[in-house]
Amino acid sequence: MELLKEKIKKDGIILSENILKVDSFLNHQVDPFLMKEIGFEFAKYFKNKKITKVFTIESSGIAPALMTALELNVPLVILKKQTSQILNNDFYQTKVKSFTKNTEYNLTLSKKYISENDSILIIDDFLANGEASLGAINLVNQANASVSGIGIVIEKSFQPGRQKLDLLRYDVYSLARIKHMSKEKIEFID
Ligand code: 5GP
């Protein structure tokens, strides 16, 4: 998606060879026009997949996921990051390792918001090692529902997440795929 790539080039801050900061339009301040275009792009790609719900992980995935859900005319479910384990039967949980914080959290979903007939589209802001996406997939699997697609705003293709999801044969659509980045420049896969 050209508009997104231009925005990353103009306003993204490369903190290290592994971490891109996009606080000015995605993670802290949010560009609503860009989010609307992102929602349109994901909805166009996944429109024939009979998606019943969009899932995302709090909090940075919410803006692009909400616009996608609006375009697809389905509810958005926000998976929660809990520090503690919930020991009752009303929730699905799985442990996820945070890429940016180097800690673990319990990704949590209320059983009220998923059923086995659901066809889920997972949307997230970044794909790095794939832990967050695999955690979301795990929760959907616990509910015996199906993951019909994964939409990623920014994929760092030099990290292993994409390959892991491809090996599991998920339909992954990333709007910007970064081949390589350094303090001097950022290269995309076309
Ligand atoms: P993964 O679980 O694929 O290793 O990492 C994905 C999650 O880590 C995303 O939900 C995102 O919040 C965070 N993340 C991974 N890489 C970056 C990055 O370069 N910049 C920012 N801002 N967040 C990232």
CSV table of C-alpha atoms and ligand atoms in Angstrom, one decimal:
chain,number,residue,atom,x,y,z
A,1,MET,CA,0.0,0.0,0.0
A,2,GLU,CA,1.8,3.1,-1.3
A,3,LEU,CA,0.2,5.6,1.0
A,4,LEU,CA,1.4,3.6,4.0
A,5,LYS,CA,4.9,3.1,2.7
A,6,GLU,CA,5.3,6.8,2.1
A,7,LYS,CA,4.0,7.5,5.6
A,8,ILE,CA,6.5,5.1,7.1
A,9,LYS,CA,9.4,6.6,5.1
A,10,LYS,CA,8.4,10.1,6.0
A,11,ASP,CA,7.3,9.7,9.7
A,12,GLY,CA,8.7,6.3,10.9
A,13,ILE,CA,11.6,6.4,13.3
A,14,ILE,CA,14.0,3.5,13.1
A,15,LEU,CA,15.0,2.9,16.7
A,16,SER,CA,17.3,0.0,15.9
A,17,GLU,CA,17.7,-2.6,13.1
A,18,ASN,CA,14.7,-4.4,14.7
A,19,ILE,CA,12.3,-1.7,16.0
A,20,LEU,CA,10.4,0.8,14.0
A,21,LYS,CA,8.6,3.6,15.9
A,22,VAL,CA,5.3,4.8,14.3
A,23,ASP,CA,4.0,6.8,17.2
A,24,SER,CA,3.0,9.7,15.1
A,25,PHE,CA,0.3,7.9,13.0
A,26,LEU,CA,-0.4,4.4,14.4
A,27,ASN,CA,0.7,3.7,18.0
A,28,HIS,CA,0.3,6.9,19.9
A,29,GLN,CA,-1.2,9.6,17.7
A,30,VAL,CA,-3.5,8.0,15.1
A,31,ASP,CA,-4.1,9.2,11.5
A,32,PRO,CA,-7.8,8.5,10.9
A,33,PHE,CA,-7.6,9.0,7.2
A,34,LEU,CA,-4.8,6.5,6.9
A,35,MET,CA,-6.8,4.0,9.2
A,36,LYS,CA,-9.8,4.4,6.9
A,37,GLU,CA,-7.7,3.5,3.8
A,38,ILE,CA,-6.2,0.6,5.7
A,39,GLY,CA,-9.6,-0.7,6.6
A,40,PHE,CA,-10.7,-0.4,3.0
A,41,GLU,CA,-7.6,-2.3,1.8
A,42,PHE,CA,-8.0,-5.2,4.2
A,43,ALA,CA,-11.8,-5.4,3.6
A,44,LYS,CA,-11.2,-5.5,-0.2
A,45,TYR,CA,-8.7,-8.4,0.1
A,46,PHE,CA,-10.7,-10.5,2.6
A,47,LYS,CA,-14.2,-9.7,1.3
A,48,ASN,CA,-14.9,-13.2,-0.1
A,49,LYS,CA,-13.8,-15.0,3.1
A,50,LYS,CA,-17.2,-14.8,4.8
A,51,ILE,CA,-15.6,-13.1,7.9
A,52,THR,CA,-18.0,-13.0,10.9
A,53,LYS,CA,-15.7,-11.1,13.3
A,54,VAL,CA,-12.5,-9.1,13.3
A,55,PHE,CA,-10.1,-9.9,16.2
A,56,THR,CA,-7.2,-7.7,17.3
A,57,ILE,CA,-4.9,-7.4,20.3
A,58,GLU,CA,-5.0,-4.3,22.6
A,59,SER,CA,-4.1,-1.6,22.1
A,60,SER,CA,-2.2,-0.7,18.9
A,61,GLY,CA,-4.2,-3.0,16.6
A,62,ILE,CA,-7.5,-1.4,17.5
A,63,ALA,CA,-7.5,1.6,15.1
A,64,PRO,CA,-6.9,-0.4,11.9
A,65,ALA,CA,-9.0,-3.3,13.1
A,66,LEU,CA,-12.0,-1.1,13.8
A,67,MET,CA,-11.9,0.4,10.4
A,68,THR,CA,-11.7,-3.0,8.8
A,69,ALA,CA,-14.6,-4.3,10.9
A,70,LEU,CA,-16.6,-1.3,9.8
A,71,GLU,CA,-15.9,-1.9,6.1
A,72,LEU,CA,-16.8,-5.7,6.5
A,73,ASN,CA,-19.8,-4.8,8.6
A,74,VAL,CA,-18.9,-7.2,11.4
A,75,PRO,CA,-18.1,-6.8,15.1
A,76,LEU,CA,-14.6,-6.1,16.4
A,77,VAL,CA,-13.4,-8.1,19.4
A,78,ILE,CA,-10.3,-6.8,21.3
A,79,LEU,CA,-8.2,-9.5,22.9
A,80,LYS,CA,-7.0,-8.4,26.3
A,81,LYS,CA,-3.5,-8.6,27.7
A,82,GLN,CA,-3.9,-9.7,31.3
A,83,THR,CA,-1.0,-10.0,33.7
A,84,SER,CA,-2.8,-12.6,35.8
A,85,GLN,CA,-4.3,-16.0,34.9
A,86,ILE,CA,-8.1,-16.1,35.1
A,87,LEU,CA,-9.1,-19.4,36.7
A,88,ASN,CA,-12.7,-19.7,35.7
A,89,ASN,CA,-14.5,-21.3,32.8
A,90,ASP,CA,-15.7,-18.1,31.1
A,91,PHE,CA,-12.5,-17.2,29.3
A,92,TYR,CA,-10.0,-18.6,26.9
A,93,GLN,CA,-6.3,-17.7,27.7
A,94,THR,CA,-2.9,-18.3,26.3
A,95,LYS,CA,0.6,-17.0,27.2
A,96,VAL,CA,2.3,-14.6,24.7
A,97,LYS,CA,5.8,-13.2,24.8
A,98,SER,CA,5.8,-9.5,24.1
A,99,PHE,CA,8.2,-8.4,21.4
A,100,THR,CA,8.7,-4.9,22.5
A,101,LYS,CA,8.6,-5.3,26.3
A,102,ASN,CA,10.3,-8.7,26.6
A,103,THR,CA,7.7,-9.9,29.1
A,104,GLU,CA,4.9,-12.4,29.0
A,105,TYR,CA,1.1,-11.7,29.2
A,106,ASN,CA,-2.0,-13.8,29.2
A,107,LEU,CA,-3.9,-13.1,26.0
A,108,THR,CA,-7.6,-13.3,27.0
A,109,LEU,CA,-10.9,-13.8,25.2
A,110,SER,CA,-14.4,-14.0,26.8
A,111,LYS,CA,-16.2,-17.1,25.6
A,112,LYS,CA,-19.2,-14.9,25.1
A,113,TYR,CA,-17.7,-13.3,22.0
A,114,ILE,CA,-16.8,-16.4,19.9
A,115,SER,CA,-18.6,-19.5,18.8
A,116,GLU,CA,-17.5,-22.5,16.7
A,117,ASN,CA,-19.3,-21.1,13.6
A,118,ASP,CA,-17.1,-18.0,13.6
A,119,SER,CA,-14.8,-17.2,10.7
A,120,ILE,CA,-12.2,-14.8,12.2
A,121,LEU,CA,-10.0,-12.2,10.6
A,122,ILE,CA,-7.0,-11.3,12.8
A,123,ILE,CA,-5.6,-7.8,12.4
A,124,ASP,CA,-2.5,-6.5,14.1
A,125,ASP,CA,-0.2,-3.4,13.7
A,126,PHE,CA,3.1,-5.3,13.4
A,127,LEU,CA,4.3,-8.8,12.6
A,128,ALA,CA,7.8,-9.6,14.1
A,129,ASN,CA,8.3,-13.1,15.6
A,130,GLY,CA,4.6,-14.0,15.2
A,131,GLU,CA,3.9,-14.5,18.9
A,132,ALA,CA,0.9,-12.2,19.0
A,133,SER,CA,-0.7,-13.7,15.9
A,134,LEU,CA,0.0,-17.3,17.1
A,135,GLY,CA,-1.6,-16.4,20.5
A,136,ALA,CA,-4.7,-15.1,18.8
A,137,ILE,CA,-4.9,-18.2,16.6
A,138,ASN,CA,-4.6,-20.4,19.7
A,139,LEU,CA,-7.6,-18.7,21.3
A,140,VAL,CA,-9.7,-19.1,18.1
A,141,ASN,CA,-8.7,-22.8,18.0
A,142,GLN,CA,-9.7,-23.3,21.6
A,143,ALA,CA,-13.2,-22.2,20.6
A,144,ASN,CA,-13.2,-24.5,17.6
A,145,ALA,CA,-13.7,-21.5,15.3
A,146,SER,CA,-11.6,-20.9,12.2
A,147,VAL,CA,-9.0,-18.3,11.3
A,148,SER,CA,-9.8,-17.2,7.8
A,149,GLY,CA,-7.1,-14.6,7.4
A,150,ILE,CA,-4.5,-12.5,9.1
A,151,GLY,CA,-4.1,-8.8,8.1
A,152,ILE,CA,-0.9,-7.0,9.2
A,153,VAL,CA,-0.2,-3.3,8.8
A,154,ILE,CA,3.6,-3.5,9.0
A,155,GLU,CA,5.4,-6.8,8.5
A,156,LYS,CA,9.1,-6.9,9.3
A,157,SER,CA,9.8,-9.7,6.8
A,158,PHE,CA,13.4,-10.2,8.0
A,159,GLN,CA,12.0,-11.5,11.3
A,160,PRO,CA,10.5,-15.1,11.5
A,161,GLY,CA,6.8,-14.4,12.0
A,162,ARG,CA,5.8,-14.4,8.4
A,163,GLN,CA,7.5,-17.7,7.7
A,164,LYS,CA,5.9,-19.3,10.7
A,165,LEU,CA,2.4,-18.3,9.6
A,166,ASP,CA,3.1,-19.3,5.9
A,167,LEU,CA,4.2,-22.7,7.1
A,168,LEU,CA,0.9,-23.1,8.9
A,169,ARG,CA,-0.8,-22.1,5.6
A,170,TYR,CA,-2.6,-19.0,6.9
A,171,ASP,CA,-3.7,-16.4,4.4
A,172,VAL,CA,-1.5,-13.5,5.5
A,173,TYR,CA,-1.9,-10.1,3.9
A,174,SER,CA,0.6,-7.4,4.9
A,175,LEU,CA,0.2,-3.8,3.7
A,176,ALA,CA,3.8,-2.9,4.0
A,177,ARG,CA,6.6,-5.5,4.0
A,178,ILE,CA,10.0,-4.4,5.3
A,179,LYS,CA,12.8,-6.3,3.7
A,180,HIS,CA,15.6,-4.5,5.7
A,181,MET,CA,16.0,-1.4,7.8
A,182,SER,CA,18.9,0.5,9.2
A,183,LYS,CA,19.3,4.0,10.7
A,184,GLU,CA,20.0,5.3,7.2
A,185,LYS,CA,17.3,3.6,5.2
A,186,ILE,CA,14.3,1.4,4.9
A,187,GLU,CA,13.7,-1.1,2.1
A,188,PHE,CA,10.4,-2.6,1.2
A,189,ILE,CA,9.4,-5.8,-0.6
A,190,ASP,CA,7.3,-4.8,-3.6
B,1,5GP,P1,5.3,-10.5,17.4
B,1,5GP,O1,4.3,-11.0,18.4
B,1,5GP,O2,5.0,-10.8,16.0
B,1,5GP,O3,6.7,-10.9,17.7
B,1,5GP,O4,5.3,-8.9,17.5
B,1,5GP,C1,4.1,-8.3,17.2
B,1,5GP,C2,3.7,-7.3,18.3
B,1,5GP,O5,4.8,-6.6,18.9
B,1,5GP,C3,2.8,-6.3,17.7
B,1,5GP,O6,1.5,-6.4,18.3
B,1,5GP,C4,3.4,-4.9,18.1
B,1,5GP,O7,2.6,-4.3,19.1
B,1,5GP,C5,4.8,-5.3,18.7
B,1,5GP,N1,5.9,-4.9,17.7
B,1,5GP,C6,6.7,-5.8,17.1
B,1,5GP,N2,7.6,-5.1,16.3
B,1,5GP,C7,7.4,-3.8,16.5
B,1,5GP,C8,8.1,-2.6,16.1
B,1,5GP,O8,9.1,-2.6,15.3
B,1,5GP,N3,7.5,-1.4,16.5
B,1,5GP,C9,6.4,-1.4,17.3
B,1,5GP,N4,6.0,-0.1,17.6
B,1,5GP,N5,5.8,-2.5,17.8
B,1,5GP,C10,6.3,-3.7,17.4
